[in-house]
């Protein structure tokens, strides 16, 4: 950030009264420009023991497999964001169930919220951001070609929980401590 | 948003290829400035049947009672944000337990994540953003002087769940449909 988005003048990093963080503040209009983490909403869509994965048609991680997920938009709820992303990336109209994974990616200031969703009789096909969309059983998961740690984490918890007979909520921070 | 924060030139609202939303795009350097919901993290801190509330020393809702909560900062996790806010507003060092409330405030593009936390033997006192901090039993809660719907919602769920003997996770969208 170099310029004020309100008046176009230069900003400087500054500590305000009663604030422990440095903020970008406009040298003319004094607007404070806060920068905050972004929410990424998505779904782990399953059909019995199979999980729906999308092969990315965009960077980063072009060509690798991911769960349908993306940045939450203003004006929507976390569930609506998760359902919209699943429709955009996998052309599947699903209804979210419980919140399954919360992953804090503190190094890039993103918070993932992944909901479980049953595919039911919904159809699927690649959206514009996907090269292909496919259902994978546990022994078919392309573990070496997953796009993100969060995807790997969510899929492993899914199969573990499925064996236990119930789904729990899983929270994790990346990078992991220790 | 009027100006590009990267180069200082004017922005215009524009629909990009393969994007269904209008975005602010710089007319010179073509940087796309995405705007996304903000996360508010906080705690419902309790001691047996009492809840810790803070009377706000800042706008909005100056003088009304709230749970310690505030905007999540870059580089922290949701739990760290909740614990930091509790320390800043109530000078209480607590450890978060389960995620208790997720509230989507779609009209202002905010997502609240409120964790349960036991006060234990932690002390408390007003931080700079609080006029006073106090423990309230159910029949002492200042219902008419609560700052936000989310606070009202969380407190009611706490006492309901406490009577049931276990805490669940509660998700709600404001404004409520219907």
Coordinates of C-alpha atoms in Angstrom, one line a residue:
Chain A
X1 CA 0.0 0.0 0.0
X2 CA 1.5 3.3 -1.2
X3 CA -1.5 5.6 -1.7
X4 CA -4.8 6.4 0.1
X5 CA -7.8 4.8 -1.6
X6 CA -10.0 7.6 -0.4
X7 CA -8.0 10.7 -1.5
X8 CA -5.1 9.4 -3.5
X9 CA -2.4 11.0 -1.4
X10 CA 0.6 9.0 0.1
X11 CA 0.1 6.8 3.2
X12 CA 2.7 6.2 5.9
X13 CA 3.0 3.4 8.5
X14 CA 2.1 4.8 11.8
X15 CA 1.1 3.7 15.4
X16 CA -2.1 5.4 16.5
X17 CA -3.1 6.1 20.0
X18 CA -4.5 3.1 21.9
X19 CA -3.4 0.7 19.1
X20 CA -0.5 -1.6 19.3
X21 CA -0.3 -2.2 15.6
X22 CA 1.3 -0.1 12.8
X23 CA -1.4 1.0 10.3
X24 CA -1.3 2.6 6.9
X25 CA -2.5 6.2 7.5
X26 CA -3.1 8.9 4.9
X27 CA -0.8 11.9 5.4
X28 CA -3.5 14.2 4.1
X29 CA -7.0 13.0 5.0
X30 CA -5.8 10.8 7.9
X31 CA -7.9 7.8 6.9
X32 CA -6.6 4.6 8.6
X33 CA -6.4 1.7 6.2
X34 CA -6.8 -1.5 8.2
X35 CA -5.6 -4.8 6.7
X36 CA -7.2 -8.0 8.0
X37 CA -7.2 -11.7 7.3
X38 CA -9.4 -13.0 4.5
X39 CA -11.8 -15.9 4.8
X40 CA -11.7 -18.8 2.3
X41 CA -15.0 -20.8 2.3
X42 CA -15.4 -24.2 0.7
X43 CA -16.8 -27.7 0.9
X44 CA -15.7 -31.2 1.3
X45 CA -18.3 -32.8 -0.9
X46 CA -18.6 -36.5 -0.6
X47 CA -20.7 -39.4 -1.9
X48 CA -20.4 -42.4 0.4
X49 CA -16.6 -43.0 0.6
X50 CA -15.7 -40.8 -2.3
X51 CA -14.6 -37.1 -2.3
X52 CA -15.1 -34.6 -5.0
X53 CA -11.9 -32.9 -6.1
X54 CA -11.2 -30.2 -8.7
X55 CA -8.0 -29.9 -10.7
X56 CA -7.0 -26.3 -10.8
X57 CA -7.1 -24.4 -14.1
X58 CA -5.6 -21.3 -12.4
X59 CA -2.5 -20.3 -10.4
X60 CA -1.4 -20.9 -7.8
X61 CA -1.0 -24.6 -8.1
X62 CA -2.3 -24.9 -11.6
X63 CA -2.9 -28.6 -12.5
X64 CA -3.1 -29.8 -8.9
X65 CA -6.2 -31.1 -7.1
X66 CA -8.1 -29.2 -4.5
X67 CA -11.5 -29.0 -2.7
X68 CA -13.9 -26.4 -4.1
X69 CA -13.1 -23.2 -2.1
X70 CA -12.4 -19.6 -2.6
X71 CA -12.5 -16.1 -1.1
X72 CA -15.7 -15.2 0.7
X73 CA -17.5 -12.2 -0.9
X74 CA -19.1 -9.2 0.8
X75 CA -22.8 -9.7 1.5
X76 CA -22.8 -13.4 1.8
X77 CA -22.6 -15.9 4.7
X78 CA -19.8 -18.4 5.1
X79 CA -22.2 -21.2 4.0
X80 CA -23.4 -19.2 1.0
X81 CA -19.7 -18.6 0.1
X82 CA -19.0 -22.3 0.4
X83 CA -22.0 -23.3 -1.7
X84 CA -21.2 -20.6 -4.3
X85 CA -17.6 -21.7 -4.7
X86 CA -18.7 -25.3 -5.1
X87 CA -21.1 -24.3 -7.8
X88 CA -18.5 -22.1 -9.6
X89 CA -15.7 -24.7 -9.5
X90 CA -17.5 -28.0 -9.7
X91 CA -20.9 -26.9 -11.1
X92 CA -22.5 -28.9 -8.3
X93 CA -25.5 -27.6 -6.4
X94 CA -25.1 -28.9 -2.8
X95 CA -26.4 -28.0 0.6
X96 CA -23.8 -27.6 3.3
X97 CA -23.9 -29.7 6.5
X98 CA -21.7 -29.1 9.6
X99 CA -18.6 -27.0 9.6
X100 CA -15.8 -29.5 9.4
X101 CA -12.4 -27.7 9.2
X102 CA -11.2 -24.4 10.4
X103 CA -7.6 -23.8 9.3
X104 CA -5.6 -20.7 10.1
X105 CA -2.9 -19.9 7.6
X106 CA -1.2 -17.3 9.7
X107 CA 1.7 -16.7 7.3
X108 CA -0.6 -15.5 4.6
X109 CA -3.4 -14.2 6.9
X110 CA -6.1 -16.5 5.6
X111 CA -8.8 -18.5 7.5
X112 CA -10.2 -21.6 5.8
X113 CA -13.7 -22.7 6.7
X114 CA -14.7 -26.0 5.0
X115 CA -18.2 -27.4 5.4
X116 CA -19.2 -31.0 4.8
X117 CA -21.7 -31.5 2.0
X118 CA -23.2 -34.6 0.6
X119 CA -23.3 -34.8 -3.2
X120 CA -26.6 -36.6 -3.3
X121 CA -27.9 -36.8 -6.8
X122 CA -26.3 -33.4 -7.8
X123 CA -24.4 -33.5 -11.1
X124 CA -20.9 -32.0 -11.4
X125 CA -18.6 -30.8 -14.1
X126 CA -15.6 -28.4 -14.4
X127 CA -16.3 -24.7 -13.8
X128 CA -14.1 -22.1 -15.5
X129 CA -11.4 -22.4 -12.8
X130 CA -11.2 -26.2 -13.0
X131 CA -9.6 -28.5 -15.6
X132 CA -11.5 -31.5 -14.4
X133 CA -13.7 -32.6 -11.5
X134 CA -13.8 -36.1 -10.2
X135 CA -14.9 -38.4 -7.3
X136 CA -12.0 -40.2 -5.6
X137 CA -12.2 -43.1 -3.1
X138 CA -9.6 -43.1 -0.4
X139 CA -7.1 -45.4 -2.3
X140 CA -7.5 -43.2 -5.4
X141 CA -6.7 -39.8 -3.8
X142 CA -3.8 -38.2 -5.7
X143 CA -1.9 -37.4 -2.4
X144 CA 1.2 -36.2 -4.2
X145 CA -0.8 -33.9 -6.4
X146 CA -2.9 -32.0 -3.8
X147 CA -2.7 -28.2 -4.1
X148 CA -2.7 -27.2 -0.5
X149 CA -1.8 -28.6 3.0
X150 CA -5.4 -27.7 4.1
X151 CA -6.8 -30.0 1.4
X152 CA -4.6 -32.9 2.6
X153 CA -5.5 -32.2 6.2
X154 CA -9.3 -32.2 5.5
X155 CA -9.3 -35.3 3.4
X156 CA -7.3 -37.3 6.0
X157 CA -9.7 -36.1 8.8
X158 CA -12.7 -37.1 6.6
X159 CA -11.5 -40.7 6.3
X160 CA -10.4 -41.0 9.9
X161 CA -13.8 -39.7 11.1
X162 CA -15.7 -41.9 8.7
X163 CA -14.0 -44.9 10.3
X164 CA -15.0 -43.7 13.7
X165 CA -18.6 -43.4 12.6
X166 CA -19.0 -39.7 13.2
X167 CA -17.7 -36.3 12.1
X168 CA -16.0 -33.9 14.5
X169 CA -14.8 -30.3 13.9
X170 CA -11.1 -29.9 13.3
X171 CA -9.1 -26.8 13.8
X172 CA -5.5 -26.4 12.8
X173 CA -2.9 -23.7 12.4
X174 CA -0.4 -23.7 9.5
X175 CA 2.5 -23.5 9.8
X176 CA 2.2 -26.0 12.6
X177 CA 4.1 -25.2 15.8
X178 CA 7.2 -27.2 16.6
Chain B
X1 CA -12.7 3.5 -2.9
X2 CA -11.7 6.2 -5.3
X3 CA -8.0 5.7 -5.9
X4 CA -5.6 2.8 -6.4
X5 CA -3.6 2.1 -3.3
X6 CA -0.7 0.8 -5.4
X7 CA -0.2 3.6 -7.9
X8 CA -2.5 6.4 -6.8
X9 CA -4.5 6.7 -10.0
X10 CA -8.3 6.5 -10.2
X11 CA -10.1 3.2 -9.9
X12 CA -13.3 2.1 -11.7
X13 CA -15.9 -0.6 -11.0
X14 CA -15.5 -3.2 -13.6
X15 CA -16.4 -6.8 -14.3
X16 CA -13.4 -8.9 -15.1
X17 CA -13.3 -12.0 -17.3
X18 CA -14.5 -15.2 -15.5
X19 CA -15.7 -13.1 -12.5
X20 CA -19.3 -12.5 -11.7
X21 CA -18.7 -9.6 -9.3
X22 CA -17.9 -6.0 -10.0
X23 CA -14.4 -5.1 -8.7
X24 CA -12.5 -1.9 -8.2
X25 CA -9.8 -1.9 -10.9
X26 CA -7.1 0.7 -11.4
X27 CA -7.4 2.5 -14.8
X28 CA -3.7 2.8 -15.1
X29 CA -1.9 -0.2 -13.5
X30 CA -5.0 -2.5 -13.7
X31 CA -4.5 -3.8 -10.1
X32 CA -7.8 -5.4 -9.0
X33 CA -8.7 -4.4 -5.4
X34 CA -10.8 -7.1 -3.9
X35 CA -13.0 -6.3 -0.9
X36 CA -13.9 -9.1 1.4
X37 CA -15.7 -9.7 4.8
X38 CA -13.8 -9.1 8.0
X39 CA -13.5 -11.6 10.8
X40 CA -14.4 -10.5 14.4
X41 CA -12.9 -12.8 17.0
X42 CA -13.9 -12.8 20.7
X43 CA -14.7 -14.8 23.8
X44 CA -17.7 -15.6 25.9
X45 CA -15.7 -15.8 29.2
X46 CA -17.6 -17.4 32.1
X47 CA -17.1 -18.3 35.7
X48 CA -19.7 -20.9 36.8
X49 CA -23.0 -19.3 35.9
X50 CA -21.6 -15.8 35.4
X51 CA -20.5 -14.1 32.1
X52 CA -17.9 -11.4 31.7
X53 CA -19.2 -8.3 30.0
X54 CA -17.4 -5.1 29.0
X55 CA -19.1 -1.7 28.9
X56 CA -17.9 0.0 25.7
X57 CA -15.7 3.1 26.0
X58 CA -15.7 3.5 22.2
X59 CA -18.2 4.0 19.4
X60 CA -20.3 2.4 18.1
X61 CA -22.6 1.7 21.0
X62 CA -20.6 3.7 23.5
X63 CA -21.7 2.8 27.1
X64 CA -23.4 -0.4 26.2
X65 CA -22.3 -3.9 27.3
X66 CA -20.6 -6.4 25.0
X67 CA -18.4 -9.5 25.0
X68 CA -14.7 -8.9 24.5
X69 CA -14.2 -9.2 20.7
X70 CA -12.7 -7.3 17.8
X71 CA -11.2 -7.4 14.3
X72 CA -8.8 -10.2 13.7
X73 CA -5.3 -9.0 12.8
X74 CA -3.0 -10.2 10.1
X75 CA -0.6 -12.9 11.2
X76 CA -2.7 -14.3 14.1
X77 CA -5.1 -17.3 14.4
X78 CA -8.8 -16.9 15.2
X79 CA -8.1 -18.2 18.8
X80 CA -5.1 -15.9 19.2
X81 CA -7.3 -13.0 18.0
X82 CA -10.0 -14.0 20.5
X83 CA -7.5 -14.2 23.4
X84 CA -5.8 -10.9 22.4
X85 CA -9.1 -9.1 22.3
X86 CA -10.1 -10.5 25.7
X87 CA -6.8 -9.3 27.1
X88 CA -7.1 -5.8 25.5
X89 CA -10.7 -5.2 26.5
X90 CA -10.9 -7.0 29.8
X91 CA -7.2 -7.4 30.9
X92 CA -8.0 -11.1 31.4
X93 CA -5.6 -13.8 30.3
X94 CA -7.7 -16.8 29.4
X95 CA -7.4 -19.9 27.2
X96 CA -10.1 -20.5 24.6
X97 CA -12.1 -23.7 24.6
X98 CA -14.5 -24.7 21.9
X99 CA -15.8 -22.4 19.1
X100 CA -19.3 -21.5 20.4
X101 CA -20.9 -19.0 18.0
X102 CA -20.4 -18.2 14.3
X103 CA -22.5 -15.2 13.3
X104 CA -22.7 -13.9 9.8
X105 CA -23.5 -10.2 9.6
X106 CA -24.1 -10.1 5.9
X107 CA -25.4 -6.5 5.8
X108 CA -22.0 -5.3 7.0
X109 CA -19.9 -8.2 5.7
X110 CA -18.6 -9.3 9.1
X111 CA -18.2 -12.8 10.5
X112 CA -18.1 -13.2 14.3
X113 CA -16.3 -16.2 15.8
X114 CA -16.8 -16.4 19.5
X115 CA -15.0 -19.0 21.6
X116 CA -16.0 -20.2 25.1
X117 CA -13.4 -19.5 27.8
X118 CA -13.4 -20.2 31.5
X119 CA -12.2 -17.3 33.6
X120 CA -10.5 -19.6 36.2
X121 CA -8.5 -17.6 38.6
X122 CA -7.6 -14.9 36.0
X123 CA -8.1 -11.3 37.1
X124 CA -9.9 -8.7 35.0
X125 CA -10.2 -5.0 34.7
X126 CA -11.2 -2.5 32.1
X127 CA -8.8 -2.1 29.1
X128 CA -8.6 1.2 27.2
X129 CA -11.7 0.4 25.1
X130 CA -13.8 -0.5 28.2
X131 CA -15.5 1.7 30.8
X132 CA -16.0 -1.2 33.2
X133 CA -15.8 -5.0 33.2
X134 CA -18.1 -7.1 35.3
X135 CA -19.4 -10.6 35.9
X136 CA -23.1 -11.1 35.5
X137 CA -25.4 -14.0 36.5
X138 CA -28.3 -14.7 34.2
X139 CA -30.8 -12.6 36.2
X140 CA -28.4 -9.7 36.3
X141 CA -27.6 -9.5 32.5
X142 CA -28.4 -6.0 31.3
X143 CA -30.5 -7.2 28.4
X144 CA -31.7 -3.8 27.4
X145 CA -28.2 -2.4 27.3
X146 CA -26.4 -5.0 25.2
X147 CA -24.4 -3.5 22.3
X148 CA -25.1 -6.0 19.6
X149 CA -27.6 -8.8 18.5
X150 CA -24.7 -11.2 18.4
X151 CA -24.0 -10.6 22.1
X152 CA -27.6 -11.2 23.0
X153 CA -27.7 -14.3 20.9
X154 CA -24.5 -15.8 22.4
X155 CA -25.5 -15.1 26.0
X156 CA -29.0 -16.8 25.5
X157 CA -27.4 -19.8 23.9
X158 CA -24.9 -20.1 26.8
X159 CA -27.6 -20.2 29.4
X160 CA -29.8 -22.6 27.3
X161 CA -26.8 -25.0 26.8
X162 CA -25.8 -24.8 30.4
X163 CA -29.2 -26.0 31.4
X164 CA -28.9 -28.9 28.9
X165 CA -25.6 -29.8 30.5
X166 CA -23.4 -29.4 27.3
X167 CA -22.3 -26.7 24.9
X168 CA -23.1 -26.9 21.2
X169 CA -21.9 -24.8 18.3
X170 CA -24.4 -22.2 17.1
X171 CA -24.4 -20.6 13.7
X172 CA -26.7 -17.7 12.8
X173 CA -27.1 -15.2 10.0
X174 CA -28.1 -11.6 10.7
X175 CA -30.4 -10.1 9.6
X176 CA -32.4 -13.3 10.2
X177 CA -34.5 -14.5 7.2
X178 CA -38.3 -14.1 7.3

